[in-house]
Amino acid sequence: MNPTAPAARLVLENGTEVRGTSFGARTDRFGELVFNTSMTGYQEILSDPSYCRQTIIFTYPHIGNYGVNEEDMESRLLHVTGMVCREVSKTVSNWRATHSLPDFLKKHNIPGIEGVDTRFLTLAIRNEGAMRCLITHDMDTPVAELVQKIKESPDMVGADLASEVTTRESYVYKPDHQLSGYDQNGQPDTRFRVVAIDYGIKQNILRILNQTGCEVTVLPSSASLEEIRSYQPQGVFLSNGPGDPAAVTYTIPVVKELIESGIPVFGICLGHQIAALALGAKTYKLKFGHRGGNHPVKNLKTGAIEITAQNHGFAVDTDSLPSGVELTHLNLNDQTVEGIRHRTLPFFSVQYHPEASPGPHDSHYLFRDFISLMKDRMVPA
């Protein structure tokens, strides 16, 4: 922590105030305060569009020592509203780094605050739930006035954020580099035409789809059924993304028709929640969400325990699953839904991030399962 750096404070909507030191951009931002327990991967986390309108507490005490580089970006822009940590590294020790973390945040106009008790803040969220907050450099305005402004800021419930982070135009994905940590078992012989609906898609999802054998066309979240079908896809991928799935009303009937048409569909994160809604299930907001790289999930088919990377604040209601939908994966921490599949149609989805980035690779097999669904429905040439 730099004693000569300007002061900043973090104010929560329950009236809690903590004071610390500013880094990154000197700007004031409102957001939903959440915590992530990952020890590494801060760049991928900060550039994940699923964190749109959220201020992230990193529970690991020292963040930033390996810097930031262009290759590890999960999206071109940062959609987070702030970063909170115990101590941020101003020096960098990594040959790949092009920026320090503070300079990176400053470049993207994102404020950060360090020198605060992150354990205290994390416990507050765990006990009271995720809440709105403000990072400010105004050290004089009374907390009560700031709390009133925080309560007037947008809430996550009812927020369609997919429309904010989605691509504005369709494009064919062309890989910028290969994933050295991904075992692709050689180049696949067959390439499958896949349409990915972008609700806030991460670059590493696209890379893994490509390396698994998919030619991916990415469409906006507002894509119509006719537009999707015009690409004659052999499979459809429903991506991750931010916000309340129930608010993305325009895509739910589209996904419903896709699943019922019999085309293979694979969804993750927000895509999983949207698909569940399309099938007749319900979603709800979790108290403080799941965000980190070590969440245990049980595969109910194999009995295997998979360690997974997660980032979500909403979940599918187990009791609302219709009879045609089977629960496939279960969170061992709180028994929430982590995966479903249709009993007769070629559809499955998971709540967590099988691509990790950052995180364990226990669930990469799901991409191969998607390929298998498409292979089973191939039309001979």
Short mmCIF file of C-alpha atoms in Angstrom, two decimals:
data_model
loop_
_atom_site.label_atom_id
_atom_site.label_comp_id
_atom_site.label_asym_id
_atom_site.label_seq_id
_atom_site.Cartn_x
_atom_site.Cartn_y
_atom_site.Cartn_z
CA MET A 1 0.00 0.00 0.00
CA ASN A 2 1.31 3.43 -0.98
CA PRO A 3 0.99 5.94 1.91
CA THR A 4 1.26 8.86 -0.55
CA ALA A 5 -1.57 7.62 -2.80
CA PRO A 6 -4.94 9.39 -2.61
CA ALA A 7 -7.53 8.12 -0.16
CA ALA A 8 -10.75 6.38 -1.16
CA ARG A 9 -13.65 4.84 0.65
CA LEU A 10 -16.08 2.02 0.01
CA VAL A 11 -19.65 2.55 1.21
CA LEU A 12 -22.26 -0.22 1.30
CA GLU A 13 -26.03 0.21 1.11
CA ASN A 14 -26.36 -1.04 4.72
CA GLY A 15 -24.34 1.97 5.90
CA THR A 16 -20.98 0.21 6.31
CA GLU A 17 -17.99 2.38 5.40
CA VAL A 18 -14.36 1.34 5.00
CA ARG A 19 -11.50 3.66 4.11
CA GLY A 20 -8.42 2.77 2.16
CA THR A 21 -6.09 3.85 -0.61
CA SER A 22 -7.05 4.48 -4.22
CA PHE A 23 -5.49 2.77 -7.23
CA GLY A 24 -6.57 2.52 -10.85
CA ALA A 25 -8.85 5.31 -12.08
CA ARG A 26 -9.82 8.18 -9.80
CA THR A 27 -13.51 7.95 -10.55
CA ASP A 28 -16.58 7.14 -8.47
CA ARG A 29 -18.63 4.06 -9.42
CA PHE A 30 -21.72 2.29 -8.12
CA GLY A 31 -22.03 -1.50 -8.36
CA GLU A 32 -23.10 -4.71 -6.66
CA LEU A 33 -20.42 -5.79 -4.18
CA VAL A 34 -19.47 -9.49 -4.54
CA PHE A 35 -16.45 -11.57 -3.57
CA ASN A 36 -14.26 -14.01 -5.50
CA THR A 37 -12.09 -16.56 -3.70
CA SER A 38 -9.68 -17.33 -6.57
CA MET A 39 -5.98 -16.97 -5.77
CA THR A 40 -4.98 -16.22 -9.37
CA GLY A 41 -6.67 -15.32 -12.64
CA TYR A 42 -7.56 -11.76 -11.68
CA GLN A 43 -7.23 -10.54 -15.28
CA GLU A 44 -9.64 -13.14 -16.63
CA ILE A 45 -12.05 -12.36 -13.79
CA LEU A 46 -11.93 -8.60 -14.33
CA SER A 47 -12.43 -8.97 -18.09
CA ASP A 48 -15.28 -11.50 -17.81
CA PRO A 49 -18.48 -9.76 -19.04
CA SER A 50 -20.46 -11.77 -16.46
CA TYR A 51 -19.22 -9.25 -13.85
CA CYS A 52 -21.03 -6.35 -15.53
CA ARG A 53 -22.10 -3.74 -12.90
CA GLN A 54 -20.29 -5.58 -10.11
CA THR A 55 -17.49 -4.49 -7.79
CA ILE A 56 -15.24 -7.43 -6.94
CA ILE A 57 -13.61 -8.16 -3.61
CA PHE A 58 -10.60 -10.45 -4.06
CA THR A 59 -10.31 -12.48 -0.86
CA TYR A 60 -6.70 -13.49 -1.55
CA PRO A 61 -4.56 -10.88 0.24
CA HIS A 62 -2.04 -10.00 -2.49
CA ILE A 63 -3.23 -9.40 -6.06
CA GLY A 64 -1.41 -8.31 -9.20
CA ASN A 65 2.17 -9.58 -8.95
CA TYR A 66 2.24 -11.13 -12.45
CA GLY A 67 0.69 -8.13 -14.18
CA VAL A 68 -1.63 -8.11 -17.17
CA ASN A 69 -1.24 -9.06 -20.84
CA GLU A 70 -3.38 -8.84 -23.97
CA GLU A 71 -3.65 -12.60 -24.63
CA ASP A 72 -5.44 -13.39 -21.37
CA MET A 73 -8.31 -10.95 -21.88
CA GLU A 74 -11.74 -12.60 -21.84
CA SER A 75 -13.33 -9.61 -23.58
CA ARG A 76 -12.14 -6.42 -25.22
CA LEU A 77 -13.66 -4.17 -22.54
CA LEU A 78 -14.00 -4.29 -18.76
CA HIS A 79 -17.57 -4.23 -17.47
CA VAL A 80 -16.78 -4.36 -13.74
CA THR A 81 -17.48 -1.27 -11.65
CA GLY A 82 -14.56 -1.60 -9.26
CA MET A 83 -11.99 -3.76 -7.49
CA VAL A 84 -11.34 -4.20 -3.77
CA CYS A 85 -8.31 -5.97 -2.28
CA ARG A 86 -6.07 -6.07 0.75
CA GLU A 87 -2.93 -5.17 -1.21
CA VAL A 88 -2.33 -4.61 -4.92
CA SER A 89 1.10 -5.13 -6.47
CA LYS A 90 2.55 -2.13 -8.29
CA THR A 91 5.52 -4.13 -9.53
CA VAL A 92 5.30 -6.93 -12.08
CA SER A 93 7.31 -10.14 -12.36
CA ASN A 94 6.22 -11.88 -15.56
CA TRP A 95 7.78 -11.83 -19.04
CA ARG A 96 4.31 -11.82 -20.64
CA ALA A 97 3.08 -8.74 -18.79
CA THR A 98 2.43 -5.50 -20.66
CA HIS A 99 0.82 -3.53 -17.80
CA SER A 100 0.71 -3.49 -14.04
CA LEU A 101 -2.74 -4.15 -12.58
CA PRO A 102 -3.21 -0.53 -11.36
CA ASP A 103 -2.26 0.81 -14.82
CA PHE A 104 -4.60 -1.70 -16.45
CA LEU A 105 -7.54 -0.51 -14.34
CA LYS A 106 -6.65 3.11 -15.00
CA LYS A 107 -6.58 2.42 -18.75
CA HIS A 108 -10.13 1.04 -18.55
CA ASN A 109 -11.36 3.78 -16.17
CA ILE A 110 -12.07 1.34 -13.32
CA PRO A 111 -11.47 2.43 -9.69
CA GLY A 112 -9.81 0.26 -7.09
CA ILE A 113 -9.39 0.48 -3.34
CA GLU A 114 -6.77 -1.35 -1.26
CA GLY A 115 -5.69 -1.40 2.35
CA VAL A 116 -9.11 -2.51 3.57
CA ASP A 117 -10.19 -5.49 5.66
CA THR A 118 -11.40 -7.82 2.91
CA ARG A 119 -12.19 -10.59 5.41
CA PHE A 120 -14.60 -8.26 7.22
CA LEU A 121 -16.27 -7.27 3.95
CA THR A 122 -16.54 -10.86 2.74
CA LEU A 123 -18.15 -11.98 5.98
CA ALA A 124 -20.60 -9.08 5.74
CA ILE A 125 -21.68 -10.21 2.27
CA ARG A 126 -21.82 -13.85 3.32
CA ASN A 127 -24.05 -12.98 6.27
CA GLU A 128 -26.21 -10.24 4.76
CA GLY A 129 -26.01 -11.04 1.05
CA ALA A 130 -24.60 -9.21 -1.95
CA MET A 131 -25.43 -5.52 -1.77
CA ARG A 132 -24.97 -2.35 -3.75
CA CYS A 133 -21.97 -0.17 -3.02
CA LEU A 134 -20.01 2.90 -4.03
CA ILE A 135 -16.28 3.42 -4.42
CA THR A 136 -15.71 7.15 -3.98
CA HIS A 137 -12.84 9.59 -3.61
CA ASP A 138 -15.13 12.07 -1.88
CA MET A 139 -13.97 11.80 1.72
CA ASP A 140 -16.30 14.45 3.14
CA THR A 141 -19.92 13.72 2.19
CA PRO A 142 -21.80 12.08 5.09
CA VAL A 143 -22.33 8.34 4.77
CA ALA A 144 -26.11 8.74 5.04
CA GLU A 145 -26.18 10.87 1.90
CA LEU A 146 -24.06 8.37 0.00
CA VAL A 147 -26.24 5.47 1.16
CA GLN A 148 -29.28 7.24 -0.26
CA LYS A 149 -27.54 7.55 -3.63
CA ILE A 150 -26.53 3.89 -3.49
CA LYS A 151 -30.12 2.84 -2.88
CA GLU A 152 -31.14 4.82 -5.97
CA SER A 153 -28.59 2.97 -8.14
CA PRO A 154 -29.73 0.06 -10.37
CA ASP A 155 -30.51 -3.27 -8.70
CA MET A 156 -29.38 -6.60 -10.17
CA VAL A 157 -32.85 -8.15 -9.93
CA GLY A 158 -34.74 -7.39 -13.12
CA ALA A 159 -31.62 -6.18 -14.94
CA ASP A 160 -31.14 -7.29 -18.55
CA LEU A 161 -27.38 -6.89 -18.77
CA ALA A 162 -26.89 -9.33 -21.64
CA SER A 163 -28.04 -6.59 -24.00
CA GLU A 164 -25.29 -4.32 -22.63
CA VAL A 165 -22.37 -6.71 -23.14
CA THR A 166 -23.39 -8.70 -26.23
CA THR A 167 -21.78 -8.25 -29.63
CA ARG A 168 -23.53 -5.67 -31.80
CA GLU A 169 -22.89 -7.62 -35.01
CA SER A 170 -22.53 -11.28 -35.92
CA TYR A 171 -19.04 -12.57 -36.66
CA VAL A 172 -17.18 -15.78 -37.41
CA TYR A 173 -14.74 -16.60 -34.62
CA LYS A 174 -11.11 -16.80 -35.72
CA PRO A 175 -8.71 -17.96 -32.98
CA ASP A 176 -5.94 -15.55 -32.07
CA HIS A 177 -3.90 -18.28 -30.38
CA GLN A 178 -4.19 -21.87 -29.19
CA LEU A 179 -4.74 -22.90 -25.58
CA SER A 180 -1.55 -24.57 -24.39
CA GLY A 181 -3.30 -25.92 -21.30
CA TYR A 182 -6.11 -27.60 -23.22
CA ASP A 183 -5.71 -31.23 -24.32
CA GLN A 184 -7.35 -31.41 -27.73
CA ASN A 185 -5.96 -34.88 -28.61
CA GLY A 186 -4.92 -33.74 -32.07
CA GLN A 187 -6.85 -31.75 -34.64
CA PRO A 188 -10.43 -33.04 -35.07
CA ASP A 189 -11.24 -34.59 -38.47
CA THR A 190 -14.74 -33.11 -38.65
CA ARG A 191 -15.73 -29.49 -38.15
CA PHE A 192 -19.22 -28.67 -36.91
CA ARG A 193 -21.17 -25.51 -37.68
CA VAL A 194 -22.09 -23.96 -34.34
CA VAL A 195 -23.98 -20.77 -33.59
CA ALA A 196 -23.02 -19.23 -30.24
CA ILE A 197 -25.55 -16.83 -28.72
CA ASP A 198 -23.53 -14.13 -27.01
CA TYR A 199 -24.99 -13.14 -23.65
CA GLY A 200 -21.50 -12.08 -22.50
CA ILE A 201 -19.28 -14.80 -23.94
CA LYS A 202 -15.67 -15.33 -22.82
CA GLN A 203 -12.86 -15.73 -25.34
CA ASN A 204 -11.66 -19.00 -23.85
CA ILE A 205 -15.07 -20.58 -24.44
CA LEU A 206 -14.74 -19.73 -28.12
CA ARG A 207 -11.18 -21.06 -28.22
CA ILE A 208 -12.17 -24.39 -26.69
CA LEU A 209 -15.17 -24.75 -29.00
CA ASN A 210 -12.84 -24.09 -31.92
CA GLN A 211 -10.18 -26.53 -30.74
CA THR A 212 -12.79 -29.20 -30.05
CA GLY A 213 -13.96 -29.09 -33.66
CA CYS A 214 -16.45 -26.24 -34.07
CA GLU A 215 -16.65 -23.50 -36.68
CA VAL A 216 -18.33 -20.87 -34.53
CA THR A 217 -20.51 -17.99 -35.67
CA VAL A 218 -21.31 -15.60 -32.82
CA LEU A 219 -24.69 -13.86 -32.83
CA PRO A 220 -26.09 -11.11 -30.58
CA SER A 221 -28.34 -12.02 -27.66
CA SER A 222 -31.29 -10.59 -29.60
CA ALA A 223 -30.87 -13.01 -32.53
CA SER A 224 -34.17 -14.30 -33.89
CA LEU A 225 -34.96 -17.92 -34.62
CA GLU A 226 -34.91 -17.17 -38.36
CA GLU A 227 -31.48 -15.55 -38.14
CA ILE A 228 -30.06 -18.50 -36.21
CA ARG A 229 -31.51 -21.02 -38.66
CA SER A 230 -30.13 -19.07 -41.63
CA TYR A 231 -26.64 -20.26 -40.65
CA GLN A 232 -27.80 -23.91 -40.79
CA PRO A 233 -26.08 -24.75 -37.50
CA GLN A 234 -25.46 -28.32 -36.41
CA GLY A 235 -25.48 -27.12 -32.82
CA VAL A 236 -26.25 -24.03 -30.75
CA PHE A 237 -24.23 -22.82 -27.77
CA LEU A 238 -25.82 -20.56 -25.13
CA SER A 239 -23.11 -18.51 -23.44
CA ASN A 240 -22.43 -17.13 -20.00
CA GLY A 241 -23.42 -13.58 -19.15
CA PRO A 242 -24.47 -11.10 -16.45
CA GLY A 243 -27.73 -10.05 -14.87
CA ASP A 244 -31.12 -11.55 -14.16
CA PRO A 245 -32.04 -14.38 -16.58
CA ALA A 246 -35.75 -13.67 -16.17
CA ALA A 247 -35.17 -10.17 -17.57
CA VAL A 248 -33.81 -11.45 -20.89
CA THR A 249 -37.37 -12.05 -22.05
CA TYR A 250 -36.72 -11.68 -25.79
CA THR A 251 -34.45 -14.73 -26.02
CA ILE A 252 -36.41 -17.23 -23.89
CA PRO A 253 -39.00 -18.14 -26.59
CA VAL A 254 -36.20 -18.41 -29.17
CA VAL A 255 -34.29 -20.88 -26.99
CA LYS A 256 -37.50 -22.81 -26.34
CA GLU A 257 -38.07 -23.33 -30.06
CA LEU A 258 -34.43 -24.27 -30.63
CA ILE A 259 -34.52 -26.98 -27.98
CA GLU A 260 -37.88 -28.32 -29.15
CA SER A 261 -36.66 -28.42 -32.77
CA GLY A 262 -34.21 -31.18 -31.88
CA ILE A 263 -30.99 -29.34 -32.70
CA PRO A 264 -28.22 -30.03 -30.14
CA VAL A 265 -28.06 -27.21 -27.59
CA PHE A 266 -25.41 -26.69 -24.89
CA GLY A 267 -25.70 -23.88 -22.34
CA ILE A 268 -23.54 -22.59 -19.51
CA CYS A 269 -24.08 -20.03 -16.74
CA LEU A 270 -26.66 -17.47 -17.92
CA GLY A 271 -27.32 -19.64 -20.97
CA HIS A 272 -28.13 -22.52 -18.63
CA GLN A 273 -30.58 -20.36 -16.68
CA ILE A 274 -32.26 -19.05 -19.83
CA ALA A 275 -32.65 -22.59 -21.17
CA ALA A 276 -34.19 -23.70 -17.86
CA LEU A 277 -36.70 -20.85 -18.08
CA ALA A 278 -37.46 -21.83 -21.67
CA LEU A 279 -38.24 -25.37 -20.49
CA GLY A 280 -40.63 -24.15 -17.81
CA ALA A 281 -38.42 -23.93 -14.73
CA LYS A 282 -37.90 -20.88 -12.51
CA THR A 283 -34.82 -18.96 -11.37
CA TYR A 284 -34.04 -16.98 -8.23
CA LYS A 285 -31.28 -14.75 -6.84
CA LEU A 286 -28.77 -16.40 -4.52
CA LYS A 287 -27.90 -14.68 -1.26
CA PHE A 288 -24.28 -14.02 -2.21
CA GLY A 289 -23.67 -16.15 -5.29
CA HIS A 290 -20.88 -18.52 -6.26
CA ARG A 291 -17.62 -16.93 -7.40
CA GLY A 292 -14.31 -18.74 -7.28
CA GLY A 293 -12.26 -21.58 -8.71
CA ASN A 294 -12.82 -24.38 -6.20
CA HIS A 295 -16.54 -25.17 -6.01
CA PRO A 296 -17.26 -28.92 -5.62
CA VAL A 297 -19.96 -30.27 -7.93
CA LYS A 298 -21.23 -33.85 -8.01
CA ASN A 299 -21.90 -35.45 -11.38
CA LEU A 300 -25.03 -37.44 -10.55
CA LYS A 301 -24.54 -39.78 -13.53
CA THR A 302 -20.97 -40.87 -12.74
CA GLY A 303 -20.76 -40.03 -9.05
CA ALA A 304 -17.55 -38.09 -9.71
CA ILE A 305 -16.81 -34.90 -7.80
CA GLU A 306 -15.68 -32.12 -10.12
CA ILE A 307 -13.90 -29.02 -8.87
CA THR A 308 -15.32 -26.14 -10.86
CA ALA A 309 -14.91 -22.45 -11.60
CA GLN A 310 -18.07 -20.45 -10.94
CA ASN A 311 -19.38 -16.93 -11.31
CA HIS A 312 -23.11 -16.44 -10.90
CA GLY A 313 -25.61 -14.71 -8.64
CA PHE A 314 -28.77 -16.48 -9.82
CA ALA A 315 -29.72 -20.17 -9.88
CA VAL A 316 -32.36 -22.55 -11.19
CA ASP A 317 -35.03 -23.60 -8.69
CA THR A 318 -34.75 -27.37 -8.20
CA ASP A 319 -38.41 -27.83 -7.33
CA SER A 320 -39.52 -26.07 -10.51
CA LEU A 321 -37.81 -28.46 -12.94
CA PRO A 322 -40.45 -30.03 -15.22
CA SER A 323 -40.77 -33.80 -15.52
CA GLY A 324 -38.99 -33.87 -18.87
CA VAL A 325 -35.85 -32.32 -17.40
CA GLU A 326 -33.31 -34.29 -15.36
CA LEU A 327 -30.94 -32.91 -12.72
CA THR A 328 -27.39 -33.97 -13.68
CA HIS A 329 -25.06 -31.94 -11.45
CA LEU A 330 -25.42 -30.74 -7.85
CA ASN A 331 -23.45 -28.17 -5.86
CA LEU A 332 -22.08 -29.87 -2.74
CA ASN A 333 -21.78 -26.61 -0.78
CA ASP A 334 -25.45 -25.61 -0.85
CA GLN A 335 -27.26 -28.31 -2.88
CA THR A 336 -28.19 -25.91 -5.70
CA VAL A 337 -28.69 -26.94 -9.33
CA GLU A 338 -25.43 -27.14 -11.30
CA GLY A 339 -26.55 -29.06 -14.38
CA ILE A 340 -29.61 -30.32 -16.22
CA ARG A 341 -30.47 -32.23 -19.39
CA HIS A 342 -33.63 -33.02 -21.32
CA ARG A 343 -34.71 -36.64 -21.09
CA THR A 344 -35.59 -36.99 -24.78
CA LEU A 345 -34.14 -33.98 -26.63
CA PRO A 346 -30.43 -33.25 -27.34
CA PHE A 347 -30.04 -30.51 -24.75
CA PHE A 348 -27.88 -30.15 -21.65
CA SER A 349 -26.49 -27.27 -19.63
CA VAL A 350 -24.39 -26.48 -16.58
CA GLN A 351 -24.37 -23.55 -14.18
CA TYR A 352 -20.60 -23.41 -13.81
CA HIS A 353 -17.78 -22.60 -16.27
CA PRO A 354 -16.32 -25.80 -17.78
CA GLU A 355 -13.76 -23.75 -19.72
CA ALA A 356 -12.43 -22.46 -16.35
CA SER A 357 -10.02 -19.64 -17.30
CA PRO A 358 -9.07 -19.39 -14.55
CA GLY A 359 -9.72 -22.62 -12.73
CA PRO A 360 -9.58 -26.42 -12.90
CA HIS A 361 -10.14 -28.40 -16.10
CA ASP A 362 -12.25 -31.17 -14.56
CA SER A 363 -15.23 -30.43 -16.81
CA HIS A 364 -13.67 -29.99 -20.25
CA TYR A 365 -15.43 -33.24 -21.20
CA LEU A 366 -18.67 -31.28 -21.57
CA PHE A 367 -17.41 -29.73 -24.80
CA ARG A 368 -16.72 -33.22 -26.14
CA ASP A 369 -20.22 -34.27 -25.05
CA PHE A 370 -21.56 -31.42 -27.17
CA ILE A 371 -19.55 -32.70 -30.14
CA SER A 372 -20.96 -36.20 -29.56
CA LEU A 373 -24.53 -34.87 -29.67
CA MET A 374 -23.82 -33.24 -33.03
CA LYS A 375 -22.09 -36.36 -34.38
CA ASP A 376 -25.12 -38.46 -33.49
CA ARG A 377 -27.27 -36.21 -35.67
CA MET A 378 -24.95 -35.78 -38.64
CA VAL A 379 -26.57 -36.07 -42.05
CA PRO A 380 -24.37 -38.17 -44.40
CA ALA A 381 -22.99 -36.15 -47.28
#
